[in-house]
mmCIF file of C-alpha atoms in Angstrom:
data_model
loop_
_atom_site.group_PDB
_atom_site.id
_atom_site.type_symbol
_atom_site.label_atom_id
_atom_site.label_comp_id
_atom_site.label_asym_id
_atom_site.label_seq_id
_atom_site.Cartn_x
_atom_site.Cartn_y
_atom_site.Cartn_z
ATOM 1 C CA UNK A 5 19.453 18.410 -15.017
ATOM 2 C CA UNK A 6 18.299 15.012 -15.861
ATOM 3 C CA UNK A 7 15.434 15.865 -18.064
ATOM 4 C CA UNK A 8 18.256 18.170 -20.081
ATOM 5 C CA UNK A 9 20.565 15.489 -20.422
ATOM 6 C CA UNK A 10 17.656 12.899 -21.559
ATOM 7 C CA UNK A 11 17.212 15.666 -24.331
ATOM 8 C CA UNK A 12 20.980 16.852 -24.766
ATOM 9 C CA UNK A 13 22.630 13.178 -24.865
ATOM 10 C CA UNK A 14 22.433 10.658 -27.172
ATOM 11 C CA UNK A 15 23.349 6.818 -28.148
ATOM 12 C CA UNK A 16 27.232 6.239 -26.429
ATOM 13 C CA UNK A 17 27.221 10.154 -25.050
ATOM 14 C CA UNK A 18 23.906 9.051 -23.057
ATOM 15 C CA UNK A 19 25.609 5.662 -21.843
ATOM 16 C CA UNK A 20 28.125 7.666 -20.475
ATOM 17 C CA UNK A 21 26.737 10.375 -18.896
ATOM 18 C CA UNK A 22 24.360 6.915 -17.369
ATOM 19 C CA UNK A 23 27.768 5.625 -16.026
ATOM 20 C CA UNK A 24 28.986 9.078 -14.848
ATOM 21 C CA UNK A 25 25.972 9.846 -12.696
ATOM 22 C CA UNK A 26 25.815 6.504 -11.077
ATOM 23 C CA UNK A 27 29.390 6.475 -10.111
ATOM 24 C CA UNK A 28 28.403 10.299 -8.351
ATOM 25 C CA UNK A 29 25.393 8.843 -6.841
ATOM 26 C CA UNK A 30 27.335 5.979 -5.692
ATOM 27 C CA UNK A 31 30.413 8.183 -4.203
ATOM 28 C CA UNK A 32 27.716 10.368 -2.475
ATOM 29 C CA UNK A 33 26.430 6.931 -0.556
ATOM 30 C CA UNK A 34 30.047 6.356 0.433
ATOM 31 C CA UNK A 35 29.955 9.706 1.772
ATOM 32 C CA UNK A 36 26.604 9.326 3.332
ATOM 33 C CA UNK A 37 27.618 5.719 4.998
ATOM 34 C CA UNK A 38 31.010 7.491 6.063
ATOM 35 C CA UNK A 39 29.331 10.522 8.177
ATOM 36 C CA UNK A 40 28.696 9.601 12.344
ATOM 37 C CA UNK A 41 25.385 11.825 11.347
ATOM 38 C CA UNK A 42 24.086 12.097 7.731
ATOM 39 C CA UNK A 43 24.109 15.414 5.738
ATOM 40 C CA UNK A 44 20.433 15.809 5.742
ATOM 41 C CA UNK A 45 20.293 18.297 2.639
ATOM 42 C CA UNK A 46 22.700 15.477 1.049
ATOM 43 C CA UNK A 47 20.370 12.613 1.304
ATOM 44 C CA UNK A 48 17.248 14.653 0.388
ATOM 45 C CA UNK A 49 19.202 15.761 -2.943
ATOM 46 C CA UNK A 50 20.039 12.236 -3.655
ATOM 47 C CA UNK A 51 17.083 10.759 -3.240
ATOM 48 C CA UNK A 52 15.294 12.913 -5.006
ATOM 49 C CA UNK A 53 18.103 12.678 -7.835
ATOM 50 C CA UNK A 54 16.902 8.464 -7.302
ATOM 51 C CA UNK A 55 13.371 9.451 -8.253
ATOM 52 C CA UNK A 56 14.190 11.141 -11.861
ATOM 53 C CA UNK A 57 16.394 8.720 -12.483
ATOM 54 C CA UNK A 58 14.120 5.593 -12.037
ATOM 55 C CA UNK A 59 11.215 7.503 -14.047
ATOM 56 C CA UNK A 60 10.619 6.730 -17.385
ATOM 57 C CA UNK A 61 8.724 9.227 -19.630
ATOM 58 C CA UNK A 62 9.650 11.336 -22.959
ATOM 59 C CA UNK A 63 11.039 13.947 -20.756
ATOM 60 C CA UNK A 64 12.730 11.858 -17.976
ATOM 61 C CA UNK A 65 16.463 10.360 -17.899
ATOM 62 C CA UNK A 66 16.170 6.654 -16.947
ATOM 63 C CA UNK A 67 19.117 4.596 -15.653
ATOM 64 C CA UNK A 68 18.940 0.552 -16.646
ATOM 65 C CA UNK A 69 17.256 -1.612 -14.734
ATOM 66 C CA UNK A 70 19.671 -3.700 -13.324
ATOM 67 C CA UNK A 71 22.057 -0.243 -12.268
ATOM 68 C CA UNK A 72 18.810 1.231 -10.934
ATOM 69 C CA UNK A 73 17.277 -1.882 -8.467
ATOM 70 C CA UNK A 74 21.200 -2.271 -7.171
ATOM 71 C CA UNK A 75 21.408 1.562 -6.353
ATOM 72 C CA UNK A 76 17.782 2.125 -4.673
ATOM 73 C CA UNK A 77 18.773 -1.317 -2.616
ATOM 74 C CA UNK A 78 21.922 0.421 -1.911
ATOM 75 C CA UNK A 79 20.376 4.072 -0.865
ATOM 76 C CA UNK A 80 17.282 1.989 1.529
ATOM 77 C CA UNK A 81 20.405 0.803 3.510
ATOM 78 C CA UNK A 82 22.022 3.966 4.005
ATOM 79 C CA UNK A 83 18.475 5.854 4.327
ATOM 80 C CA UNK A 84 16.190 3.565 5.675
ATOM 81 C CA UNK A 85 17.674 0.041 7.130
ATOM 82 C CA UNK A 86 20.691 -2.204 6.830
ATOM 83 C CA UNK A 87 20.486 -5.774 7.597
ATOM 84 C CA UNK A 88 21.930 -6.166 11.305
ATOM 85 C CA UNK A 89 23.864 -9.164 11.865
ATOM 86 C CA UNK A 90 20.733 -11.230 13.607
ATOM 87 C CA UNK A 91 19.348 -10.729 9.808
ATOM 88 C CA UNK A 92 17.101 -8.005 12.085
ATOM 89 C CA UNK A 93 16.990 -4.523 10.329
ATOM 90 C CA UNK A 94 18.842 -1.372 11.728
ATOM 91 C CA UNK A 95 16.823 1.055 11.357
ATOM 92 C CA UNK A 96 18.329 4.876 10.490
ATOM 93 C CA UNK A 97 17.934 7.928 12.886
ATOM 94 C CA UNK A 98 15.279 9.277 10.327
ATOM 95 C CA UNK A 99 14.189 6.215 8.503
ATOM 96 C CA UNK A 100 10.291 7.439 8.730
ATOM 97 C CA UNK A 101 11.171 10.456 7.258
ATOM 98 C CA UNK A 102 13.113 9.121 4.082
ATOM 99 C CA UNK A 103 11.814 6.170 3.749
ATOM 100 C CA UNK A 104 8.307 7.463 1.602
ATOM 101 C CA UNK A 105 10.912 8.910 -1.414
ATOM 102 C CA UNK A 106 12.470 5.562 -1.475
ATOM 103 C CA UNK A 107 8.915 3.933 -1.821
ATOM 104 C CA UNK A 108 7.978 5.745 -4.377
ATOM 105 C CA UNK A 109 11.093 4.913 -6.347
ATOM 106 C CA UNK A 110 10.646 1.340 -5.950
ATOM 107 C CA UNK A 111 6.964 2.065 -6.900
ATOM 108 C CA UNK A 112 8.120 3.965 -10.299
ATOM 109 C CA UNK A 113 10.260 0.990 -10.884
ATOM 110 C CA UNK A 114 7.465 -1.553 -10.951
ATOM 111 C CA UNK A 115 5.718 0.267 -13.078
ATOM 112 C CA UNK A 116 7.982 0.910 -15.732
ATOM 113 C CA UNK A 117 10.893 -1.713 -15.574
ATOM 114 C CA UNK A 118 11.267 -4.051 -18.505
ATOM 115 C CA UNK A 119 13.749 -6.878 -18.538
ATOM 116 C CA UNK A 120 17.334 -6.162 -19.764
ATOM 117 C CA UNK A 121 18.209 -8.224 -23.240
ATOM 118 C CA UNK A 122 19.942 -10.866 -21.327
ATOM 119 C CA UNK A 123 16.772 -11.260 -18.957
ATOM 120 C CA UNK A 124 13.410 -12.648 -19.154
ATOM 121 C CA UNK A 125 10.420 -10.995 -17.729
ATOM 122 C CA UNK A 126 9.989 -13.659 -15.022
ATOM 123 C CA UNK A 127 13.757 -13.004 -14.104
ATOM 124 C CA UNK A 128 12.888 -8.699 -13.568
ATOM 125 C CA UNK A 129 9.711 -9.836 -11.568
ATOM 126 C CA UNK A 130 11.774 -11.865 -9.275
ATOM 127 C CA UNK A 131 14.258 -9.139 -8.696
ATOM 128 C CA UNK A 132 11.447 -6.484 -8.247
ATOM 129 C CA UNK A 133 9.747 -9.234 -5.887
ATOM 130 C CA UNK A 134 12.926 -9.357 -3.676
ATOM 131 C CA UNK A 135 12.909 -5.672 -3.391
ATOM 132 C CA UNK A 136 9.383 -5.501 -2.496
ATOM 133 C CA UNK A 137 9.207 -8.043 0.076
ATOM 134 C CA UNK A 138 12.296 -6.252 2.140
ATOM 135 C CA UNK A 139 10.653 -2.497 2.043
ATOM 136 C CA UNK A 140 7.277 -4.358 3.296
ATOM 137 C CA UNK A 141 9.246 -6.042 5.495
ATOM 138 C CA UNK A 142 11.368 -3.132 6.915
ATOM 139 C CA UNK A 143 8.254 -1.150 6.769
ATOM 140 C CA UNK A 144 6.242 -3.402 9.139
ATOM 141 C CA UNK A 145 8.847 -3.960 11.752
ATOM 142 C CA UNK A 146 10.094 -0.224 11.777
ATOM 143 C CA UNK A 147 6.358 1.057 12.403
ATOM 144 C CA UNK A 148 6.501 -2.118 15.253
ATOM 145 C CA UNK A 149 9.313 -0.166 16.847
ATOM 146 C CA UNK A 150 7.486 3.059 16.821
ATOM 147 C CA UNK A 151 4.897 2.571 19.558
ATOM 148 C CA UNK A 152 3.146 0.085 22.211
ATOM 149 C CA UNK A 153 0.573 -1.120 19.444
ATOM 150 C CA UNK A 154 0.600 -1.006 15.271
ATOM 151 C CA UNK A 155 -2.752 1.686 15.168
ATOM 152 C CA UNK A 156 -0.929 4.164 17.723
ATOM 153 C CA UNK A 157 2.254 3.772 15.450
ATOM 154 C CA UNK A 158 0.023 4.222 12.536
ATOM 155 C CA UNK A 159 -1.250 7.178 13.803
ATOM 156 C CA UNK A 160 2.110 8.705 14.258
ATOM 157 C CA UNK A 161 3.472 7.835 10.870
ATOM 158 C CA UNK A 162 0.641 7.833 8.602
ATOM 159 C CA UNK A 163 2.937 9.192 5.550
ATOM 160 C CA UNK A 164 4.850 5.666 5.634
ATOM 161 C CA UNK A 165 1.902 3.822 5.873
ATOM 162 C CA UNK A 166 0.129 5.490 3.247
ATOM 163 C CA UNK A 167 3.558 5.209 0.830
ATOM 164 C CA UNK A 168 3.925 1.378 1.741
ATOM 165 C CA UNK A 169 -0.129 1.478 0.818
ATOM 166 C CA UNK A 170 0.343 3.321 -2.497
ATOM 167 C CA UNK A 171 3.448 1.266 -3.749
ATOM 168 C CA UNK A 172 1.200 -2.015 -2.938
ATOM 169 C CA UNK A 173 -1.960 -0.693 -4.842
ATOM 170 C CA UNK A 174 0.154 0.044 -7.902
ATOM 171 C CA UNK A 175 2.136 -2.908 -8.040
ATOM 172 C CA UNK A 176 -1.472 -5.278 -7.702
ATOM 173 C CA UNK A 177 -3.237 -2.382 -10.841
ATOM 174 C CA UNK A 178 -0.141 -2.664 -12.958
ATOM 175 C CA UNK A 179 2.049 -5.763 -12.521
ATOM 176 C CA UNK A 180 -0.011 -8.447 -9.671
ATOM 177 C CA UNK A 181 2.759 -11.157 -10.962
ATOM 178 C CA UNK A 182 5.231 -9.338 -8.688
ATOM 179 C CA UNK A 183 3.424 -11.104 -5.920
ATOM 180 C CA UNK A 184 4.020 -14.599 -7.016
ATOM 181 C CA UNK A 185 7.839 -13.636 -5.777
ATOM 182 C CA UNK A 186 7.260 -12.441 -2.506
ATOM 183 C CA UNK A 187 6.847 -15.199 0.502
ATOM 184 C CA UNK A 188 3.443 -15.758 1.968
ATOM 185 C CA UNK A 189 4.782 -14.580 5.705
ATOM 186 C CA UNK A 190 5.416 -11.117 3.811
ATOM 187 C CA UNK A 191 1.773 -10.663 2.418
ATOM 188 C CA UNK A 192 0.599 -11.863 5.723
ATOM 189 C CA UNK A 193 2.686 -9.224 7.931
ATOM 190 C CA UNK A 194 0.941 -6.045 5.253
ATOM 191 C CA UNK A 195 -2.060 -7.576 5.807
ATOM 192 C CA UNK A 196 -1.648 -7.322 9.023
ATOM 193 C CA UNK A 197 -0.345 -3.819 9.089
ATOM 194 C CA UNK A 198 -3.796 -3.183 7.195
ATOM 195 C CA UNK A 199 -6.259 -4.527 9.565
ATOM 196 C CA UNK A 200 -4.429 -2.119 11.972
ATOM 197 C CA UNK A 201 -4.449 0.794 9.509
ATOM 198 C CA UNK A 202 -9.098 0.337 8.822
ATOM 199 C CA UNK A 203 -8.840 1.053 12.571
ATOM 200 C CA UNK A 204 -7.288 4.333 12.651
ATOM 201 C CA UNK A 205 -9.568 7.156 12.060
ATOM 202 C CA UNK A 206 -7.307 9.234 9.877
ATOM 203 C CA UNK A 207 -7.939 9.798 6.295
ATOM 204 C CA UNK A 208 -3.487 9.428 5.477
ATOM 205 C CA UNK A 209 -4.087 6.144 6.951
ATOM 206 C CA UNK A 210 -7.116 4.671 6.003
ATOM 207 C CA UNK A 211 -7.682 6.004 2.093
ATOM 208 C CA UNK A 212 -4.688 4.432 0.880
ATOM 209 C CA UNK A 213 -5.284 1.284 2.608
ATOM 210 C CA UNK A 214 -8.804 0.914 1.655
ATOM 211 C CA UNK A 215 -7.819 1.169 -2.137
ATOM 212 C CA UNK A 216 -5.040 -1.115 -1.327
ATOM 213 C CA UNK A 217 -7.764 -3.628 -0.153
ATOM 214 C CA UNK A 218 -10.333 -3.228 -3.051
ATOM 215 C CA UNK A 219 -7.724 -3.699 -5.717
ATOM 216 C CA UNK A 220 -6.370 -7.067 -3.315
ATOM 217 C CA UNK A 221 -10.011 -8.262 -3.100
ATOM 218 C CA UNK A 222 -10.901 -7.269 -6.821
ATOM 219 C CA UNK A 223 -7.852 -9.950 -8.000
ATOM 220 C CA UNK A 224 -8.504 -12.786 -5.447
ATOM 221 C CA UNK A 225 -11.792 -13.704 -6.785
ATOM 222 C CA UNK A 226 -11.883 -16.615 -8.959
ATOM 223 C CA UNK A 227 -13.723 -14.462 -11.905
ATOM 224 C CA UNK A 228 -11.075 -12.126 -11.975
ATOM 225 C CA UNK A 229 -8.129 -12.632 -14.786
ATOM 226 C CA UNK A 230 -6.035 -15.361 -13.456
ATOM 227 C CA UNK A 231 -2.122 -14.340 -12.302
ATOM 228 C CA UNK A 232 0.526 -16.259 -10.819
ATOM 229 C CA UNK A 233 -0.185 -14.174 -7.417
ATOM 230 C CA UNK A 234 -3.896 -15.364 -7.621
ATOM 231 C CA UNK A 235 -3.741 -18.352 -5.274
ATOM 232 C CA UNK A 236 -1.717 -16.270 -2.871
ATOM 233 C CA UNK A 237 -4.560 -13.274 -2.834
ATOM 234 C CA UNK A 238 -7.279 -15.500 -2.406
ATOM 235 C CA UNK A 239 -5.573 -17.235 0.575
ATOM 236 C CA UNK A 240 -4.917 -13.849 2.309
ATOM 237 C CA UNK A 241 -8.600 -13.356 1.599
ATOM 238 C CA UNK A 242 -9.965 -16.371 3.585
ATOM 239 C CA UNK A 243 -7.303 -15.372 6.269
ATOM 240 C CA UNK A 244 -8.322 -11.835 6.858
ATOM 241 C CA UNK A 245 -11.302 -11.163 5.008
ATOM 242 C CA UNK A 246 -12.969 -11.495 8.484
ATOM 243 C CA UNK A 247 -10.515 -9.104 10.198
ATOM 244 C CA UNK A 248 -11.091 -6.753 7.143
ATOM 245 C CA UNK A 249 -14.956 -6.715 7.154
ATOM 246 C CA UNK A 250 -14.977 -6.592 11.036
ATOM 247 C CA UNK A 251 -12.852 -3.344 10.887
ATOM 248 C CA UNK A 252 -15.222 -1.634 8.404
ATOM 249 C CA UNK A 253 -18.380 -2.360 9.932
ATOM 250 C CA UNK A 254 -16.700 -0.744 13.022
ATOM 251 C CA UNK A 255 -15.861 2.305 11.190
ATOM 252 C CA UNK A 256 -19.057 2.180 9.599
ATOM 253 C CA UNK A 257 -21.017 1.660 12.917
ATOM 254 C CA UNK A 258 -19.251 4.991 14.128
ATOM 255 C CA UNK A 259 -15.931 4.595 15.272
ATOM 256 C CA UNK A 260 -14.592 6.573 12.250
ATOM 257 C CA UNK A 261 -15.815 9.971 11.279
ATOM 258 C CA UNK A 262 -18.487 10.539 8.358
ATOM 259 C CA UNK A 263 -16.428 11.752 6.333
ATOM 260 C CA UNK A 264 -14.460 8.303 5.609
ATOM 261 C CA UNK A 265 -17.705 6.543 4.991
ATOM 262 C CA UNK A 266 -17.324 6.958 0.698
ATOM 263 C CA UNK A 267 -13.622 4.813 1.165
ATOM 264 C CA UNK A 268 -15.180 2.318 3.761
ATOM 265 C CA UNK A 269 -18.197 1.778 1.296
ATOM 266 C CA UNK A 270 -15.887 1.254 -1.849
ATOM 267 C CA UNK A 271 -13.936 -1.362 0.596
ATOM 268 C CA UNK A 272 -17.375 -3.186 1.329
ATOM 269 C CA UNK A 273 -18.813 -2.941 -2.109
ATOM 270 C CA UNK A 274 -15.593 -4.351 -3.302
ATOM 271 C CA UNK A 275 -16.078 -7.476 -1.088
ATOM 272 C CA UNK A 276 -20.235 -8.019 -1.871
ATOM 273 C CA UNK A 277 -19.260 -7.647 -5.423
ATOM 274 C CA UNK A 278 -16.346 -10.186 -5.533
ATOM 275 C CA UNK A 279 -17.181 -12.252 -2.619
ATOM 276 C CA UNK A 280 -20.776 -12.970 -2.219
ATOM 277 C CA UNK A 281 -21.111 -16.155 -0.091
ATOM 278 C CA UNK A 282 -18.342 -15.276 2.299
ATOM 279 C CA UNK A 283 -19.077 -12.012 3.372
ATOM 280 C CA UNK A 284 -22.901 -12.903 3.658
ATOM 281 C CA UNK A 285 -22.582 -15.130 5.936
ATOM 282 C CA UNK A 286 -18.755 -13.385 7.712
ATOM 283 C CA UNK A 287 -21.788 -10.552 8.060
ATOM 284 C CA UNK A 288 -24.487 -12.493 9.747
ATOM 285 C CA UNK A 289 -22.179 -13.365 12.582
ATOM 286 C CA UNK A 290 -20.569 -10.607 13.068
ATOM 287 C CA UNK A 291 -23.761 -8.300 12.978
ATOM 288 C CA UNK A 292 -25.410 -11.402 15.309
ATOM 289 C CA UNK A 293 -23.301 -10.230 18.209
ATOM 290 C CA UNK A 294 -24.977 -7.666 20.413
ATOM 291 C CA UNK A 295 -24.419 -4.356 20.511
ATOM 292 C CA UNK A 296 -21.947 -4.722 17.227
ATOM 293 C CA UNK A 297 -21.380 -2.440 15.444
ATOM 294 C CA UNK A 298 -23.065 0.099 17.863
ATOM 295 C CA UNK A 299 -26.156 -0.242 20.378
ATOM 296 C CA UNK A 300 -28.002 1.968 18.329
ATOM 297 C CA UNK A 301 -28.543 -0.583 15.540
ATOM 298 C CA UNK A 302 -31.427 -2.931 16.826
ATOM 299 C CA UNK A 303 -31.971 -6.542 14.730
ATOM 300 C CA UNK A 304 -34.290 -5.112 12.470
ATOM 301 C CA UNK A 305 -31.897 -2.730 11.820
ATOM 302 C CA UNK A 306 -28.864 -4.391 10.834
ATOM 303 C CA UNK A 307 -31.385 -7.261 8.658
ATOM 304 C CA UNK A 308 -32.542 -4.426 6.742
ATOM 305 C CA UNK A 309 -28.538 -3.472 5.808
ATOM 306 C CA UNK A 310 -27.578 -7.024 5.287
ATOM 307 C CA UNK A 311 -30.813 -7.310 2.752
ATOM 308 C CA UNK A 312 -30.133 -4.191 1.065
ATOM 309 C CA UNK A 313 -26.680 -4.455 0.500
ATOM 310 C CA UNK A 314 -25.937 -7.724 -0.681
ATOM 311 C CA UNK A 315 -28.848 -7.714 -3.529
ATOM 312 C CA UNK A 316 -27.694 -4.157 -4.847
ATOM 313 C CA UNK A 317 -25.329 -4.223 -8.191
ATOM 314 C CA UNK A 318 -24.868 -0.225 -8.178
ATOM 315 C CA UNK A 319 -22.398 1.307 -5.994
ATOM 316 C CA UNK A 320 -24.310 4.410 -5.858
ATOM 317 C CA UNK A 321 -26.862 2.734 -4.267
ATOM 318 C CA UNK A 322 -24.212 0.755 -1.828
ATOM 319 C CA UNK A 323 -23.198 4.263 -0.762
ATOM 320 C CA UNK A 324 -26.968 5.406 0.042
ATOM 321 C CA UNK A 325 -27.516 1.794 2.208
ATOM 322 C CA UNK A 326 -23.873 2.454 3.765
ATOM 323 C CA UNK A 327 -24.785 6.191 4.719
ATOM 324 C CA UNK A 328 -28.412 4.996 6.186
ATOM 325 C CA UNK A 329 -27.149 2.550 8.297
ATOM 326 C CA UNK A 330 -24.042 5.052 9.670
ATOM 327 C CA UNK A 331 -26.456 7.322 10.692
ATOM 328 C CA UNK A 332 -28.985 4.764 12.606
ATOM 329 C CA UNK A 333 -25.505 3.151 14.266
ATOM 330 C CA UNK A 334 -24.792 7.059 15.314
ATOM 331 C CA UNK A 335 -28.609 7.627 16.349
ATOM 332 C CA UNK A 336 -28.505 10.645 14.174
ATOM 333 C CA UNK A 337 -32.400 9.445 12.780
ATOM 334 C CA UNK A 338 -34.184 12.752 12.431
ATOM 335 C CA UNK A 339 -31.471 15.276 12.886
ATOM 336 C CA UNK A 340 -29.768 17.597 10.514
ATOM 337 C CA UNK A 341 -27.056 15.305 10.291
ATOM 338 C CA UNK A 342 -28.981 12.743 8.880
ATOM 339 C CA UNK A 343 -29.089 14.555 5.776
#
């Protein structure tokens, strides 16, 4: 419907139609908020109505900015969590399962939102920012709620994680400034959530938050084009840079299965390339510990890695060195599944 009205309706018969469908969407949320339990088919039509509306291409209808950030701030209350009145969210009966569409509207929104003609671009960042920071927010303490520990929760909802992943990633390829407007204790708290996330041994989990990492680490290095988030993502890199590494020598060592090692060789490449000095000598204690990341990996062993990676420039050849050291750390030397 909304790609045949982009088409059908132009210039003042557009505006209208843009006015029309927002006060529908907007009587459906009254609707929605009204109900002791939600009209499932309801909110999936809606939010899926949300994601058309916010994408911008030659065949898409696309609502104004300013409507747009309002309604999708409107539709996570009713869908995913309302502030309580402790400032604590309240999370919905189903929030994990409707909070991904939501996600990816706020994701299609970063990407393609420019400022209104009485805004600046600074002024859209900041509103963007604000919406960011409470779906990382809301993310992070509803996946808290889920379980005993963050991995187990992780493990149980790894679409959320990979859609809070995915709308992070994007908004650090295509618009990093975004970052400059959301508070330090935010960052921290995905960060956190991402540590978790390298530990679980599921590809939903770990993929997304591995290319979350490499594009983080890729803009906190001082020889990468300077952004207002810069000094932000290279303080979150001295913070957990450790933690990071750590986590994918573990998976490397064998705690995840083989068939993760490409993603956790991108993620380590990714931090020799851009971060020389720290992660050579992060590595050397961590690998000086015994028995880290596996009692199969004797001294000689683990030198070798360290030497090999951190003089290599080609990733092709990171992969090889990654690979050879997973299988001594397995003690899969001489075996078929060596090869």
């Amino acid at each position: 419907m909304l790609a045949y009205a982009a088409r059908c309706y132009q210039d003042s018969a557009l505006h209208e139609f843009r006015i029309g469908l927002l006060a529908v969407l907007d009587r459906a949320l009254v609707l929605l908020t009204a109900m002791s339990q939600p009209d499932d088919t309801l909110l999936e039509c809606m939010l899926a109505t949300v994601n058309s509306a916010v994408r911008r291409s030659p065949h898409a209808f696309a609502l104004p900015f300013a409507d747009s950030v309002a309604f999708v701030g409107r539709t996570w209350s009713v869908a995913v969590a309302r502030p309580g009145a402790d400032f604590a969210p309240v999370f919905s009966a189903r929030w994990a399962d409707q909070c991904p569409a939501l996600l990816q509207s706020i994701s299609q929104l970063a990407t393609v939102a420019v400022p209104d003609a009485e805004s600046t671009s600074e002024a859209t960042d900041r509103v963007l920012g604000s919406v960011l920071a409470r779906a990382i927010d809301d993310v992070c303490a509803g996946l808290a709620r889920e379980a005993a520990t963050l991995p187990v929760a992780i493990e149980q909802q790894p679409i959320v994680s990979e859609y809070v992943f995915d709308l992070c990633t994007r908004v650090l390829q295509t618009r990093p400034a975004l970052l400059a407007h959301v508070e330090h204790a935010t960052v921290a708290r995905l960060c956190t959530l991402s540590v978790h996330a390298l530990a679980v041994p599921n590809r939903l989990a770990l993929k997304p938050t591995a290319y979350f990492l490499t594009a983080l680490i890729r803009l906190s290095a001082t020889t990468a084009r300077p952004s207002p988030a810069t000094p932000l993502l290279a303080s979150l890199w001295g913070e957990f840079g450790p933690e990071w590494l750590r986590a994918t020598l573990q998976g490397i060592g064998g705690a995840h299965p083989r068939s993760l090692l490409p993603n956790l060789a991108e993620l380590l490449f990714a931090m020799v390339r851009h971060h020389l000095q720290s992660v050579k000598l992060w590595m050397a204690e961590l690998l000086a510990q015994p028995a880290f990341p596996s009692p199969h990996a004797d001294d000689a062993a683990k030198r070798q890695f360290v030497q090999h990676l951190l003089a290599t420039r080609s990733f092709v050849r990171a992969k090889a060195i990654v690979n050879e050291f997973s299988v001594c750390c397995r003690n899969l030397q001489g075996t078929a599944y060596a090869a």
